[in-house]
């Protein structure tokens, strides 16, 4: 495991990733609706295929930091058998998806080395630097609840790979 970057102790937001399979996609579609009935979310992605980091289809979003306790209770009772990752956002993507993370249900093995390779490539300029830094996205809490996201929506597709 790597050492966190110096600012990795400061939590500026929370991500939730909900993983599904072709067989459980309908369950994820329902959860996608019910979570938005109960919480204001933003920073949304829906992936019908895994990517260099995520081994399975998933959707992910941020919820408001003040909703953390209520959200963890809610998702514990409502995940309907799906694997769920809740992790802090500190600006250190690698550390956030590993050490700063909690799983509900069966944990999946994320390809964190794939994430590292992707970030290294971006740092070397081999991939377009179109990512919005996660710290900046986390700060955008005023976007919470402004959009009703549908399965398949992926605003990040316009701006390149993201976690
Ligand atoms: Zn995440």
Tab-separated table of C-alpha atoms and ligand atoms in Angstrom:
chain	number	residue	atom	x	y	z
A	1	UNK	CA	0.000	0.000	0.000
A	2	UNK	CA	1.159	3.500	-0.788
A	3	UNK	CA	1.500	6.377	1.598
A	4	UNK	CA	-1.234	8.952	1.285
A	5	UNK	CA	-0.349	12.334	-0.083
A	6	UNK	CA	0.019	14.973	2.577
A	7	UNK	CA	-3.517	16.306	2.199
A	8	UNK	CA	-5.131	12.840	2.285
A	9	UNK	CA	-6.254	13.335	5.875
A	10	UNK	CA	-8.699	16.044	4.921
A	11	UNK	CA	-12.021	14.597	3.768
A	12	UNK	CA	-13.799	16.951	1.414
A	13	UNK	CA	-16.522	14.641	0.160
A	14	UNK	CA	-17.816	11.101	-0.230
A	15	UNK	CA	-18.332	8.830	-3.234
A	16	UNK	CA	-20.664	5.889	-3.398
A	17	UNK	CA	-20.091	3.214	-6.082
A	18	UNK	CA	-22.830	0.628	-6.641
A	19	UNK	CA	-21.685	-2.432	-8.617
A	20	UNK	CA	-23.935	-4.689	-10.623
A	21	UNK	CA	-23.908	-7.387	-13.306
A	22	UNK	CA	-26.039	-8.037	-16.346
A	23	UNK	CA	-28.261	-10.163	-14.096
A	24	UNK	CA	-28.640	-7.523	-11.396
A	25	UNK	CA	-28.866	-4.448	-13.657
A	26	UNK	CA	-32.610	-4.087	-12.943
A	27	UNK	CA	-31.880	-4.000	-9.217
A	28	UNK	CA	-29.349	-1.216	-9.854
A	29	UNK	CA	-31.873	0.697	-11.971
A	30	UNK	CA	-34.369	0.607	-9.084
A	31	UNK	CA	-31.728	1.613	-6.564
A	32	UNK	CA	-30.694	4.479	-8.836
A	33	UNK	CA	-34.240	5.823	-8.545
A	34	UNK	CA	-34.783	5.224	-4.847
A	35	UNK	CA	-31.472	6.795	-3.843
A	36	UNK	CA	-32.495	9.971	-5.664
A	37	UNK	CA	-35.863	9.949	-3.908
A	38	UNK	CA	-34.031	9.962	-0.588
A	39	UNK	CA	-30.834	11.980	-1.244
A	40	UNK	CA	-29.496	14.863	-3.301
A	41	UNK	CA	-26.621	13.573	-5.432
A	42	UNK	CA	-24.179	14.836	-8.059
A	43	UNK	CA	-20.865	13.892	-9.743
A	44	UNK	CA	-22.693	11.011	-11.384
A	45	UNK	CA	-21.545	8.209	-13.703
A	46	UNK	CA	-23.240	5.103	-15.015
A	47	UNK	CA	-20.951	2.480	-16.559
A	48	UNK	CA	-22.525	-0.532	-18.265
A	49	UNK	CA	-19.031	-1.984	-18.641
A	50	UNK	CA	-16.107	-2.015	-16.259
A	51	UNK	CA	-13.145	0.248	-16.986
A	52	UNK	CA	-9.393	0.140	-16.257
A	53	UNK	CA	-10.169	0.435	-12.581
A	54	UNK	CA	-13.636	-0.953	-11.942
A	55	UNK	CA	-14.004	-4.695	-12.632
A	56	UNK	CA	-17.786	-4.589	-13.054
A	57	UNK	CA	-20.539	-2.281	-14.265
A	58	UNK	CA	-21.429	0.345	-11.719
A	59	UNK	CA	-22.952	3.681	-11.033
A	60	UNK	CA	-21.424	6.210	-8.710
A	61	UNK	CA	-22.233	9.589	-7.266
A	62	UNK	CA	-21.497	11.955	-4.426
A	63	UNK	CA	-23.899	12.663	-1.616
A	64	UNK	CA	-23.698	15.553	0.804
A	65	UNK	CA	-21.190	15.135	3.661
A	66	UNK	CA	-23.883	16.067	6.173
A	67	UNK	CA	-25.904	13.077	4.907
A	68	UNK	CA	-23.115	10.565	5.614
A	69	UNK	CA	-24.629	8.834	8.656
A	70	UNK	CA	-28.135	8.736	7.204
A	71	UNK	CA	-26.789	7.565	3.847
A	72	UNK	CA	-24.743	4.690	5.275
A	73	UNK	CA	-27.782	3.501	7.246
A	74	UNK	CA	-29.992	3.819	4.200
A	75	UNK	CA	-27.693	2.041	1.739
A	76	UNK	CA	-27.059	-0.737	4.283
A	77	UNK	CA	-30.778	-1.499	4.316
A	78	UNK	CA	-31.521	-0.764	0.649
A	79	UNK	CA	-28.606	-2.131	-1.404
A	80	UNK	CA	-30.678	-5.215	-2.233
A	81	UNK	CA	-27.735	-7.600	-2.440
A	82	UNK	CA	-25.488	-5.355	-4.539
A	83	UNK	CA	-21.873	-4.638	-3.614
A	84	UNK	CA	-21.429	-1.043	-2.522
A	85	UNK	CA	-18.265	0.959	-1.942
A	86	UNK	CA	-18.410	4.164	0.067
A	87	UNK	CA	-15.156	6.094	0.149
A	88	UNK	CA	-13.835	9.452	1.250
A	89	UNK	CA	-12.559	11.982	-1.274
A	90	UNK	CA	-9.298	13.563	-0.219
A	91	UNK	CA	-7.660	14.156	-3.595
A	92	UNK	CA	-5.568	10.962	-3.477
A	93	UNK	CA	-7.571	8.656	-5.749
A	94	UNK	CA	-5.502	5.585	-5.050
A	95	UNK	CA	-5.671	5.909	-1.284
A	96	UNK	CA	-9.335	6.953	-1.325
A	97	UNK	CA	-10.466	3.804	-3.153
A	98	UNK	CA	-8.357	1.569	-0.892
A	99	UNK	CA	-7.626	2.739	2.633
A	100	UNK	CA	-10.318	5.427	2.919
A	101	UNK	CA	-13.029	2.990	1.858
A	102	UNK	CA	-15.783	0.844	3.335
A	103	UNK	CA	-17.628	-1.994	1.593
A	104	UNK	CA	-21.180	-3.147	2.111
A	105	UNK	CA	-21.874	-6.594	0.769
A	106	UNK	CA	-19.259	-8.576	-1.114
A	107	UNK	CA	-16.110	-6.504	-1.768
A	108	UNK	CA	-14.779	-6.405	-5.313
A	109	UNK	CA	-11.107	-6.208	-6.194
A	110	UNK	CA	-10.492	-2.861	-7.835
A	111	UNK	CA	-7.583	-2.542	-10.235
A	112	UNK	CA	-5.800	0.181	-8.311
A	113	UNK	CA	-2.605	-0.427	-10.291
A	114	UNK	CA	-4.642	0.264	-13.426
A	115	UNK	CA	-5.723	3.515	-11.834
A	116	UNK	CA	-2.115	4.348	-11.026
A	117	UNK	CA	-0.995	3.598	-14.599
A	118	UNK	CA	-3.790	5.786	-15.949
A	119	UNK	CA	-2.860	8.665	-13.664
A	120	UNK	CA	0.847	8.277	-14.470
A	121	UNK	CA	0.043	8.373	-18.194
A	122	UNK	CA	-1.971	11.519	-17.697
A	123	UNK	CA	0.844	13.095	-15.706
A	124	UNK	CA	3.185	12.317	-18.622
A	125	UNK	CA	0.718	13.911	-21.001
A	126	UNK	CA	-0.058	10.638	-22.798
A	127	UNK	CA	-3.758	10.976	-22.152
A	128	UNK	CA	-5.634	14.225	-22.537
A	129	UNK	CA	-5.722	16.100	-19.249
A	130	UNK	CA	-9.433	16.619	-19.336
A	131	UNK	CA	-10.194	15.354	-15.868
A	132	UNK	CA	-11.745	17.692	-13.394
A	133	UNK	CA	-9.752	17.182	-10.186
A	134	UNK	CA	-11.799	15.212	-7.662
A	135	UNK	CA	-11.233	17.937	-5.079
A	136	UNK	CA	-12.847	20.456	-7.380
A	137	UNK	CA	-15.834	18.180	-8.037
A	138	UNK	CA	-16.277	17.532	-4.332
A	139	UNK	CA	-16.392	21.238	-3.708
A	140	UNK	CA	-19.253	21.536	-6.216
A	141	UNK	CA	-21.901	20.489	-3.702
A	142	UNK	CA	-24.233	23.202	-4.965
A	143	UNK	CA	-24.888	20.796	-7.869
A	144	UNK	CA	-26.456	18.274	-5.457
A	145	UNK	CA	-29.979	17.348	-6.468
A	146	UNK	CA	-30.037	19.694	-9.480
A	147	UNK	CA	-30.280	16.875	-12.025
A	148	UNK	CA	-32.341	13.678	-11.927
A	149	UNK	CA	-29.881	11.090	-13.294
A	150	UNK	CA	-31.058	8.163	-15.373
A	151	UNK	CA	-29.357	4.798	-15.882
A	152	UNK	CA	-26.929	5.232	-18.771
A	153	UNK	CA	-26.242	8.893	-18.045
A	154	UNK	CA	-22.527	9.534	-17.958
A	155	UNK	CA	-21.627	13.221	-18.001
A	156	UNK	CA	-17.971	12.264	-17.566
A	157	UNK	CA	-17.842	10.608	-20.987
A	158	UNK	CA	-17.481	14.100	-22.410
A	159	UNK	CA	-14.457	14.805	-20.292
A	160	UNK	CA	-12.445	11.582	-20.370
A	161	UNK	CA	-11.796	8.785	-17.907
A	162	UNK	CA	-12.724	9.296	-14.302
A	163	UNK	CA	-13.061	7.284	-11.139
B	1	LIG	ZN1	-14.862	6.917	-6.363
